[in-house]
Coordinates of C-alpha atoms (C1' of nucleotides) in Angstrom, one line a residue:
Chain B
M16 CA 32.4 4.4 18.4
T17 CA 29.0 3.0 19.1
S18 CA 28.9 -0.2 21.1
V19 CA 26.5 -3.0 20.2
L20 CA 25.7 -5.9 22.5
V21 CA 24.7 -9.0 20.4
V22 CA 22.8 -11.7 22.2
D23 CA 22.5 -15.1 20.5
D24 CA 23.0 -18.7 21.4
D25 CA 24.0 -19.6 17.9
S26 CA 27.8 -19.2 18.0
Y27 CA 28.1 -19.3 14.3
L28 CA 25.6 -16.4 13.8
L29 CA 27.2 -14.6 16.7
R30 CA 30.6 -14.7 15.0
A31 CA 29.2 -13.6 11.7
L32 CA 27.5 -10.6 13.3
R33 CA 30.6 -9.7 15.2
I34 CA 32.7 -9.6 12.1
T35 CA 30.2 -7.7 10.1
L36 CA 29.5 -5.1 12.7
Q37 CA 33.1 -4.6 13.5
A38 CA 33.8 -4.1 9.8
H39 CA 31.2 -1.3 9.9
G40 CA 32.9 0.4 12.7
Y41 CA 30.9 -0.8 15.7
D42 CA 32.3 -1.9 19.0
V43 CA 30.9 -5.3 19.6
A44 CA 30.2 -7.2 22.8
T45 CA 28.4 -10.6 22.8
A46 CA 26.4 -12.8 25.2
A47 CA 25.0 -16.3 24.7
D48 CA 22.0 -16.3 27.1
G49 CA 19.7 -13.9 28.8
R50 CA 21.3 -13.8 32.2
S51 CA 24.8 -12.9 30.9
A52 CA 23.2 -10.5 28.5
L53 CA 21.6 -8.5 31.3
L54 CA 24.8 -8.6 33.3
A55 CA 26.9 -7.4 30.3
A56 CA 24.4 -4.6 29.6
Q57 CA 24.7 -3.5 33.2
Q58 CA 28.5 -3.5 33.4
H59 CA 29.1 -2.0 30.0
P60 CA 26.0 -0.2 28.9
P61 CA 25.8 -0.6 25.1
G62 CA 24.5 1.9 22.6
L63 CA 22.2 -0.8 21.1
V64 CA 21.2 -4.4 21.7
I65 CA 20.6 -7.0 19.1
L66 CA 18.7 -9.8 20.8
D67 CA 17.8 -13.3 19.6
L68 CA 14.5 -14.5 21.0
G69 CA 15.4 -18.1 21.2
L70 CA 17.6 -18.1 24.2
P71 CA 18.2 -21.2 26.3
D72 CA 17.6 -19.8 29.7
M73 CA 15.0 -17.1 29.5
D74 CA 12.0 -16.0 27.4
G75 CA 13.0 -13.3 25.1
A76 CA 10.3 -10.9 26.1
A77 CA 11.2 -11.4 29.7
V78 CA 14.8 -10.3 29.0
I79 CA 13.5 -7.2 27.3
R80 CA 11.2 -6.4 30.3
K81 CA 14.0 -6.9 32.7
L82 CA 16.3 -4.7 30.7
R83 CA 13.6 -2.0 30.4
T84 CA 13.3 -1.7 34.1
W85 CA 16.5 0.3 34.2
S86 CA 17.6 1.0 30.6
R87 CA 16.1 2.6 27.5
V88 CA 18.8 1.4 25.1
P89 CA 17.4 0.6 21.7
V90 CA 16.7 -3.2 21.2
L91 CA 16.5 -4.9 17.9
V92 CA 15.0 -8.4 18.1
L93 CA 16.0 -11.3 15.9
S94 CA 13.8 -14.3 15.6
A95 CA 13.1 -17.4 13.5
R96 CA 9.4 -17.2 14.4
H97 CA 7.2 -15.5 11.9
G98 CA 4.1 -15.6 14.1
S99 CA 2.5 -12.2 14.6
Q100 CA 1.9 -12.9 18.3
D101 CA 5.7 -13.3 18.9
K102 CA 6.3 -9.9 17.3
V103 CA 3.6 -8.2 19.2
D104 CA 4.9 -9.7 22.5
A105 CA 8.5 -8.6 21.9
L106 CA 7.6 -5.1 20.7
D107 CA 5.2 -4.5 23.5
A108 CA 7.7 -5.8 26.0
G109 CA 9.9 -2.9 24.9
A110 CA 11.7 -3.9 21.8
D111 CA 12.2 -1.2 19.1
D112 CA 12.4 -3.4 16.0
Y113 CA 11.8 -7.0 15.0
L114 CA 13.6 -8.8 12.2
T115 CA 12.8 -12.4 11.2
K116 CA 15.4 -14.9 10.1
P117 CA 16.7 -15.2 7.6
F118 CA 17.4 -11.6 7.1
G119 CA 19.7 -9.6 4.8
L120 CA 22.7 -8.0 6.4
E121 CA 22.2 -4.8 4.6
E122 CA 18.7 -4.5 6.0
L123 CA 20.0 -5.3 9.5
L124 CA 22.6 -2.6 9.2
A125 CA 20.0 -0.1 7.8
R126 CA 17.6 -0.8 10.7
L127 CA 20.5 -0.4 13.1
R128 CA 21.3 3.0 11.7
A129 CA 17.7 4.1 11.9
L130 CA 17.6 3.1 15.6
L131 CA 20.8 4.8 16.4
R132 CA 19.8 7.9 14.6
R133 CA 16.6 8.0 16.7
S134 CA 18.4 7.5 20.0
A135 CA 21.1 10.0 19.1
D136 CA 18.5 12.7 19.6
T137 CA 18.1 12.0 23.3
D138 CA 21.6 11.0 24.1
Q139 CA 23.4 13.9 25.6
P140 CA 27.0 14.2 24.5
A141 CA 28.7 14.1 27.8
A142 CA 30.1 17.2 29.3
I143 CA 33.7 17.1 30.3
M144 CA 34.2 18.3 33.9
T145 CA 37.1 19.4 36.0
D146 CA 37.0 20.6 39.5
A147 CA 37.2 24.2 38.3
F148 CA 35.1 24.3 35.1
T149 CA 32.8 22.3 32.8
V150 CA 33.0 22.0 29.0
D151 CA 29.9 21.0 27.2
L152 CA 31.0 20.3 23.6
G153 CA 27.5 19.6 22.4
K154 CA 26.0 22.8 23.6
H155 CA 29.2 24.7 22.9
R156 CA 29.3 26.1 26.4
V157 CA 31.7 26.5 29.3
T158 CA 30.5 27.0 32.9
R159 CA 32.4 27.7 36.0
D160 CA 30.6 27.7 39.4
G161 CA 27.4 27.5 37.5
Q162 CA 28.1 30.7 35.6
D163 CA 28.5 30.8 31.9
I164 CA 32.0 31.8 30.7
R165 CA 32.1 33.9 27.6
L166 CA 34.8 32.7 25.2
T167 CA 35.8 34.2 21.9
P168 CA 35.6 32.0 18.8
T169 CA 39.4 31.5 18.8
E170 CA 39.5 30.8 22.5
W171 CA 36.8 28.2 22.1
K172 CA 38.4 26.5 19.1
M173 CA 41.6 26.1 21.0
L174 CA 39.9 24.8 24.1
E175 CA 37.9 22.4 22.0
V176 CA 41.0 20.8 20.4
L177 CA 42.5 20.4 23.8
V178 CA 39.4 19.0 25.4
R179 CA 38.9 16.5 22.6
N180 CA 42.3 15.0 23.5
P181 CA 42.1 14.7 27.3
E182 CA 45.4 14.1 29.0
K183 CA 47.0 13.8 25.6
L184 CA 49.8 16.1 24.5
V185 CA 48.8 18.3 21.7
T186 CA 51.7 19.8 19.8
Q187 CA 51.9 23.4 18.9
Q188 CA 51.8 22.6 15.2
Q189 CA 48.6 20.6 15.7
L190 CA 46.9 23.4 17.7
L191 CA 48.0 26.1 15.3
S192 CA 46.9 24.2 12.2
E193 CA 43.5 23.2 13.7
V194 CA 42.7 26.6 14.9
W195 CA 44.3 29.0 12.5
G196 CA 45.1 26.7 9.6
P197 CA 48.2 24.9 8.3
A198 CA 49.8 28.1 7.1
Y199 CA 50.2 29.4 10.6
A200 CA 52.4 26.6 12.0
K201 CA 55.1 29.0 13.0
E202 CA 53.1 31.6 14.9
T203 CA 53.6 30.2 18.4
N204 CA 53.0 33.7 19.6
Y205 CA 49.3 33.1 19.2
L206 CA 49.3 30.1 21.4
R207 CA 50.9 32.0 24.3
V208 CA 48.4 34.9 24.1
Y209 CA 45.3 32.8 23.8
M210 CA 46.4 30.2 26.4
A211 CA 46.9 33.0 28.8
Q212 CA 43.4 34.3 28.2
L213 CA 41.9 30.8 28.6
R214 CA 43.7 30.4 31.9
R215 CA 42.5 33.8 33.1
K216 CA 39.0 32.8 32.4
L217 CA 39.1 29.2 33.5
E218 CA 41.8 28.4 36.0
P219 CA 41.3 29.3 39.6
E220 CA 44.9 30.5 39.8
A221 CA 46.0 31.5 36.4
A222 CA 49.6 31.6 37.5
T223 CA 49.7 27.9 38.5
P224 CA 47.5 26.2 35.9
R225 CA 46.2 22.7 36.9
H226 CA 44.2 21.8 33.8
L227 CA 45.7 23.7 30.9
I228 CA 49.3 22.6 31.2
T229 CA 52.2 23.6 29.0
E230 CA 54.8 21.2 28.0
A231 CA 57.7 23.4 27.3
G232 CA 59.0 23.3 23.7
I233 CA 56.4 20.8 22.6
G234 CA 52.8 21.8 23.2
Y235 CA 50.0 21.8 25.7
R236 CA 47.9 19.3 27.5
F237 CA 44.4 19.3 29.0
Q238 CA 44.1 17.6 32.4
P239 CA 40.5 16.8 33.5
Chain L
M5 CA -5.1 11.4 21.2
T6 CA -2.3 10.6 18.9
S7 CA -2.7 11.7 15.3
V8 CA -1.5 9.5 12.5
L9 CA -1.1 10.6 8.9
V10 CA -1.6 7.7 6.5
V11 CA -0.3 8.1 3.0
D12 CA -1.3 5.6 0.4
D13 CA -2.8 5.7 -3.1
D14 CA -4.7 2.5 -2.6
S15 CA -8.1 3.9 -1.5
Y16 CA -9.2 0.5 -0.3
L17 CA -6.2 0.0 2.0
L18 CA -6.5 3.6 3.1
R19 CA -10.0 3.1 4.3
A20 CA -9.1 -0.1 6.0
L21 CA -6.3 1.5 7.9
R22 CA -8.4 4.5 8.8
I23 CA -11.1 2.3 10.3
T24 CA -8.6 0.1 12.2
L25 CA -6.6 2.9 13.6
Q26 CA -9.6 4.9 14.7
A27 CA -10.9 1.8 16.4
H28 CA -7.7 1.7 18.4
G29 CA -8.0 5.3 19.4
Y30 CA -5.9 7.1 17.0
D31 CA -6.8 10.3 15.2
V32 CA -6.4 9.6 11.5
A33 CA -5.6 11.9 8.6
T34 CA -5.0 10.6 5.1
A35 CA -3.3 11.6 1.9
A36 CA -3.1 9.9 -1.5
D37 CA 0.2 11.3 -2.9
G38 CA 3.5 12.7 -1.8
R39 CA 2.7 16.3 -2.4
S40 CA -0.5 16.4 -0.4
A41 CA 1.1 14.3 2.3
L42 CA 3.8 16.9 2.8
L43 CA 1.3 19.6 2.8
A44 CA -0.9 17.8 5.4
A45 CA 2.1 17.1 7.6
Q46 CA 3.0 20.8 7.6
Q47 CA -0.5 22.1 8.3
H48 CA -1.4 19.5 10.9
P49 CA 1.8 18.0 12.2
P50 CA 1.0 14.3 13.0
G51 CA 2.4 12.2 15.8
L52 CA 3.3 9.5 13.3
V53 CA 3.3 8.9 9.6
I54 CA 2.5 5.7 7.8
L55 CA 3.8 6.0 4.3
D56 CA 3.4 3.7 1.3
L57 CA 6.4 3.8 -1.0
G58 CA 4.4 3.3 -4.2
L59 CA 3.1 6.8 -4.6
P60 CA 2.0 8.2 -8.0
D61 CA 3.8 11.5 -7.9
M62 CA 7.0 11.2 -6.0
D63 CA 9.6 8.6 -5.0
G64 CA 9.0 7.4 -1.5
A65 CA 12.5 8.1 -0.3
A66 CA 12.3 11.6 -1.6
V67 CA 9.1 12.2 0.4
I68 CA 10.9 11.1 3.5
R69 CA 13.9 13.3 2.8
K70 CA 11.7 16.3 2.2
L71 CA 9.8 15.7 5.4
R72 CA 13.0 15.2 7.3
T73 CA 14.2 18.7 6.4
W74 CA 11.8 20.2 8.9
S75 CA 10.2 17.4 10.9
R76 CA 11.4 14.5 13.1
V77 CA 8.1 12.7 13.2
P78 CA 8.4 8.9 13.3
V79 CA 7.8 7.4 9.8
L80 CA 6.7 3.8 9.2
V81 CA 7.1 2.7 5.6
L82 CA 4.8 0.3 3.9
S83 CA 5.8 -1.4 0.7
A84 CA 5.1 -4.3 -1.6
R85 CA 8.7 -4.5 -2.5
H86 CA 10.8 -7.0 -0.6
G87 CA 14.1 -6.0 -2.1
S88 CA 16.8 -5.2 0.5
Q89 CA 17.9 -2.1 -1.4
D90 CA 14.4 -0.5 -1.2
K91 CA 14.4 -1.0 2.6
V92 CA 17.9 0.4 3.0
D93 CA 17.0 3.4 0.8
A94 CA 13.9 4.2 2.8
L95 CA 15.5 3.7 6.2
D96 CA 18.6 5.7 5.3
A97 CA 16.4 8.5 3.9
G98 CA 15.0 8.9 7.5
A99 CA 12.3 6.2 7.9
D100 CA 12.1 4.5 11.3
D101 CA 10.5 1.2 10.3
Y102 CA 9.7 -0.7 7.2
L103 CA 6.9 -3.2 6.8
T104 CA 6.4 -5.3 3.6
K105 CA 2.9 -6.1 2.3
P106 CA 1.1 -8.2 3.0
F107 CA 1.4 -7.5 6.7
G108 CA -0.6 -8.4 9.8
L109 CA -2.6 -5.6 11.4
E110 CA -1.5 -6.7 14.8
E111 CA 2.1 -6.4 13.8
L112 CA 1.5 -3.0 12.4
L113 CA -0.2 -1.8 15.5
A114 CA 2.6 -3.2 17.7
R115 CA 5.3 -1.5 15.6
L116 CA 3.2 1.7 15.8
R117 CA 3.2 1.5 19.6
A118 CA 6.9 0.9 19.7
L119 CA 7.6 3.9 17.5
L120 CA 5.3 6.1 19.6
R121 CA 6.8 4.9 22.8
R122 CA 10.2 5.8 21.5
S123 CA 9.2 9.2 20.3
A124 CA 7.5 10.0 23.5
D125 CA 10.9 10.1 25.1
T126 CA 12.3 12.7 22.7
D127 CA 9.2 14.7 22.1
Q128 CA 9.6 18.1 23.5
P129 CA 6.8 19.3 25.6
A130 CA 4.3 20.9 23.2
A131 CA 5.1 24.3 24.6
I132 CA 8.5 25.7 25.5
M133 CA 8.2 28.5 28.1
T134 CA 10.4 31.2 29.3
D135 CA 9.6 33.8 31.9
A136 CA 8.9 36.2 29.1
F137 CA 7.2 34.3 26.3
T138 CA 5.9 30.8 25.4
V139 CA 6.5 29.0 22.1
D140 CA 4.1 26.2 21.1
L141 CA 5.8 24.4 18.3
G142 CA 2.8 22.1 17.6
K143 CA 0.3 24.9 17.3
H144 CA 2.7 27.1 15.6
R145 CA 2.1 30.0 18.0
V146 CA 3.9 32.3 20.3
T147 CA 2.3 34.1 23.2
R148 CA 3.5 36.7 25.6
D149 CA 1.5 37.7 28.7
G150 CA -1.3 35.6 27.3
Q151 CA -1.3 37.6 24.1
D152 CA -0.6 36.1 20.7
I153 CA 2.5 37.5 19.0
R154 CA 2.4 37.8 15.2
L155 CA 5.5 36.5 13.6
T156 CA 6.4 36.5 9.9
P157 CA 7.2 33.2 8.3
T158 CA 10.9 33.9 8.4
E159 CA 10.8 35.0 12.0
W160 CA 9.0 31.9 13.0
K161 CA 11.4 29.6 11.2
M162 CA 14.4 31.1 12.8
L163 CA 12.8 31.0 16.2
E164 CA 11.8 27.4 15.6
V165 CA 15.3 26.3 14.8
L166 CA 16.6 28.0 18.0
V167 CA 13.9 26.6 20.2
R168 CA 14.3 23.1 18.9
N169 CA 17.9 23.3 20.2
P170 CA 17.4 24.7 23.7
E171 CA 20.6 25.9 25.3
K172 CA 22.5 24.7 22.4
L173 CA 24.6 27.0 20.3
V174 CA 23.3 27.2 16.8
T175 CA 25.9 28.4 14.3
Q176 CA 25.2 31.1 11.8
Q177 CA 25.7 28.6 9.0
Q178 CA 23.2 26.2 10.5
L179 CA 20.6 28.9 11.0
L180 CA 21.1 30.3 7.5
S181 CA 20.9 27.0 5.8
E182 CA 17.9 25.8 7.7
V183 CA 15.9 29.0 7.2
W184 CA 17.0 30.3 3.9
G185 CA 18.8 27.3 2.3
P186 CA 22.4 26.2 2.0
A187 CA 23.2 28.8 -0.7
Y188 CA 22.7 31.7 1.8
A189 CA 25.5 30.6 4.2
K190 CA 27.2 33.9 3.8
E191 CA 24.3 36.3 4.3
T192 CA 24.9 36.9 8.0
N193 CA 23.1 40.2 7.5
Y194 CA 19.8 38.4 7.5
L195 CA 20.5 37.0 10.9
R196 CA 21.1 40.4 12.5
V197 CA 18.0 41.9 11.0
Y198 CA 15.7 39.1 12.0
M199 CA 17.2 38.5 15.3
A200 CA 16.6 42.1 16.1
Q201 CA 13.0 41.8 15.1
L202 CA 12.5 38.7 17.2
R203 CA 14.0 40.4 20.2
R204 CA 11.8 43.4 19.7
K205 CA 8.8 41.2 19.7
L206 CA 9.7 38.7 22.4
E207 CA 12.3 40.1 24.8
P208 CA 11.2 42.4 27.6
E209 CA 14.2 44.5 27.1
A210 CA 15.4 44.1 23.5
A211 CA 18.6 45.9 24.3
T212 CA 19.7 43.3 26.9
P213 CA 18.4 39.9 25.6
R214 CA 18.1 37.1 28.1
H215 CA 16.7 34.3 26.0
L216 CA 17.9 35.0 22.5
I217 CA 21.6 35.3 23.1
T218 CA 24.3 36.0 20.5
E219 CA 27.6 34.3 20.7
A220 CA 29.8 36.7 18.8
G221 CA 31.4 35.3 15.8
I222 CA 29.8 31.9 16.1
G223 CA 26.0 32.0 16.3
Y224 CA 23.0 32.3 18.6
R225 CA 21.6 30.4 21.5
F226 CA 18.1 30.1 22.9
Q227 CA 18.0 30.1 26.7
P228 CA 14.7 28.9 28.2
Chain H
dG10 C1' -4.4 46.5 -10.2
dG11 C1' -3.8 48.4 -5.5
dG12 C1' -2.2 48.3 -0.9
dG13 C1' -0.1 46.1 2.9
dA14 C1' 3.0 43.0 4.8
dT15 C1' 7.3 40.9 4.2
dC16 C1' 11.8 40.2 2.5
dT17 C1' 16.3 42.1 0.8
dT18 C1' 20.0 45.3 0.7
dG19 C1' 23.2 48.9 2.1
dA20 C1' 25.2 52.0 5.4
dC21 C1' 26.5 53.7 9.9
dG22 C1' 28.5 53.9 14.8
dA23 C1' 29.6 50.9 18.6
dA24 C1' 31.4 47.0 20.5
dT25 C1' 34.3 43.2 20.2
dC26 C1' 38.0 40.5 18.7
dC27 C1' 42.4 39.4 16.5
dC28 C1' 47.0 40.4 15.7
dT29 C1' 51.4 42.4 16.8
dG30 C1' 55.4 44.0 19.1
dA31 C1' 57.7 44.9 23.4
dC32 C1' 59.1 43.5 27.9
dG33 C1' 60.4 40.6 32.0
dC34 C1' 61.3 36.1 33.7
dA35 C1' 62.9 31.4 34.1
dG36 C1' 65.7 27.6 32.6
dC37 C1' 69.8 25.9 30.2
dG38 C1' 74.4 25.3 28.2
dC39 C1' 78.8 27.4 28.0
Chain U
dG4 C1' 78.2 35.4 34.9
dC5 C1' 76.3 35.6 30.1
dG6 C1' 73.8 34.8 26.0
dC7 C1' 70.1 32.2 24.2
dT8 C1' 65.6 30.2 23.9
dG9 C1' 60.9 29.7 25.2
dC10 C1' 57.1 31.2 28.0
dG11 C1' 53.7 34.6 30.2
dT12 C1' 52.0 39.3 30.2
dC13 C1' 50.3 43.6 28.6
dA14 C1' 48.4 47.2 25.8
dG15 C1' 47.0 49.4 21.6
dG16 C1' 45.8 49.8 16.5
dG17 C1' 43.4 47.7 12.9
dA18 C1' 40.0 44.7 11.3
dT19 C1' 35.5 42.2 12.1
dT20 C1' 31.3 41.7 13.7
dC21 C1' 27.0 43.3 15.8
dG22 C1' 22.8 46.0 16.3
dT23 C1' 20.1 49.4 14.1
dC24 C1' 17.7 51.9 10.8
dA25 C1' 15.6 53.0 6.5
dA26 C1' 15.0 52.6 1.8
dG27 C1' 13.7 49.9 -2.2
dA28 C1' 12.1 45.3 -4.1
dT29 C1' 9.0 41.6 -3.9
dC30 C1' 5.2 38.9 -2.7
dC31 C1' 0.4 38.1 -1.7
dC32 C1' -4.3 38.9 -0.7
dC33 C1' -8.3 41.4 -1.7

DNA sequence: GGGGATCTTGACGAATCCCTGACGCAGCGC
DNA sequence: GCGCTGCGTCAGGGATTCGTCAAGATCCCC
């Protein structure tokens, strides 16, 4: 879920944006002035910032410049001012888009999607690490001591399901139906065979697994 | 010098934009309809596209979608229409910004700078190098030991898809649908044939590839 | 229309992977 | 102690998949 930081001193607009954005599946944080906005962005780095220029404590462009000293998060500026110079200032300070009030919510959402699409190119999907091996879901790759580990398609699928649910218990039925299909829900044999292969390839001591843990009678669990 | 492709059927506006952009140090190419715009973008890939929606031959959103099938160049849309739906359509088709006429030149230039600044982050270096060969995506050229390597169109497309996703695993379906089209998702034969040709032309030892790596049962990976 | 490059298609060993059954072991209830 | 269940291990046969080659089919430029 993408997190959006909305910065505006108009509490009414703030609430309206929060509701709309949450309804569209975004995770929303808010701030009412420049100082708290910068603080919030630092403590919980958002995936995107919506920034009103008319803040009580700081100039909008100054907020952007401050933010840009350490973050490249996409910034969409809102403003009541139509003046061309305001737009130029904000954009050159580091903003990515500029929308003048009043604006349509549909347009705001579309511009948001465009910005996020762009930034998704650079954002690396985080790799999950343990002290023994690293799983990079984006690159579809597993490394151990810097060395690539060759996994067969089935091994990978199984590892993927487990890694996507870190620390959570994945039932045997869930694993079987996600890897082999719903029709194989009874073939718990498969799990034992492939789990053993995974452990041989990934665990330092396959006999005493520390990251690929079996919960007897129920399923398996991935421990980062 | 950044090159900008301006697409507009209004020859007056086209000339005005050309003069303004050139005065600001951009290298300008122009096109008057969708078909020639796509052709121009393919033959001389620009660093940015300014696209008027009101083209005589194609729907604007369609032009963007076509372009997006093989290019991620930033697209700034111009339009006389203020309707929110037009903006949403264009942005969701893959545009990065939308400006309604009449617009201030200063604002256009500022938005242009913002887009170029953003794309500078993602732009891959013009040439991707390995210790065996070099791929220049912009110039559409592959060299090895300083010598140009002749690739057939299909070979190039396949190499391009792989090189655009360095280190990432590209699935067979992804490769097939990007090179041959979605209807060919089953023809894994093609991949084997062309991958062999690529390796013969690019790998020092085609028998033990180090840069064009196959992941059995899943796909292929380019290793810089 | 001719000739060359390029793209499809089929076939073949070789390598790899998936499934299967058998066996031993540990934990548990009786 | 004994049977039962669930788990880990192993090895081999059958099925896929891969790399390779070569023969048409097709396209395109002259």
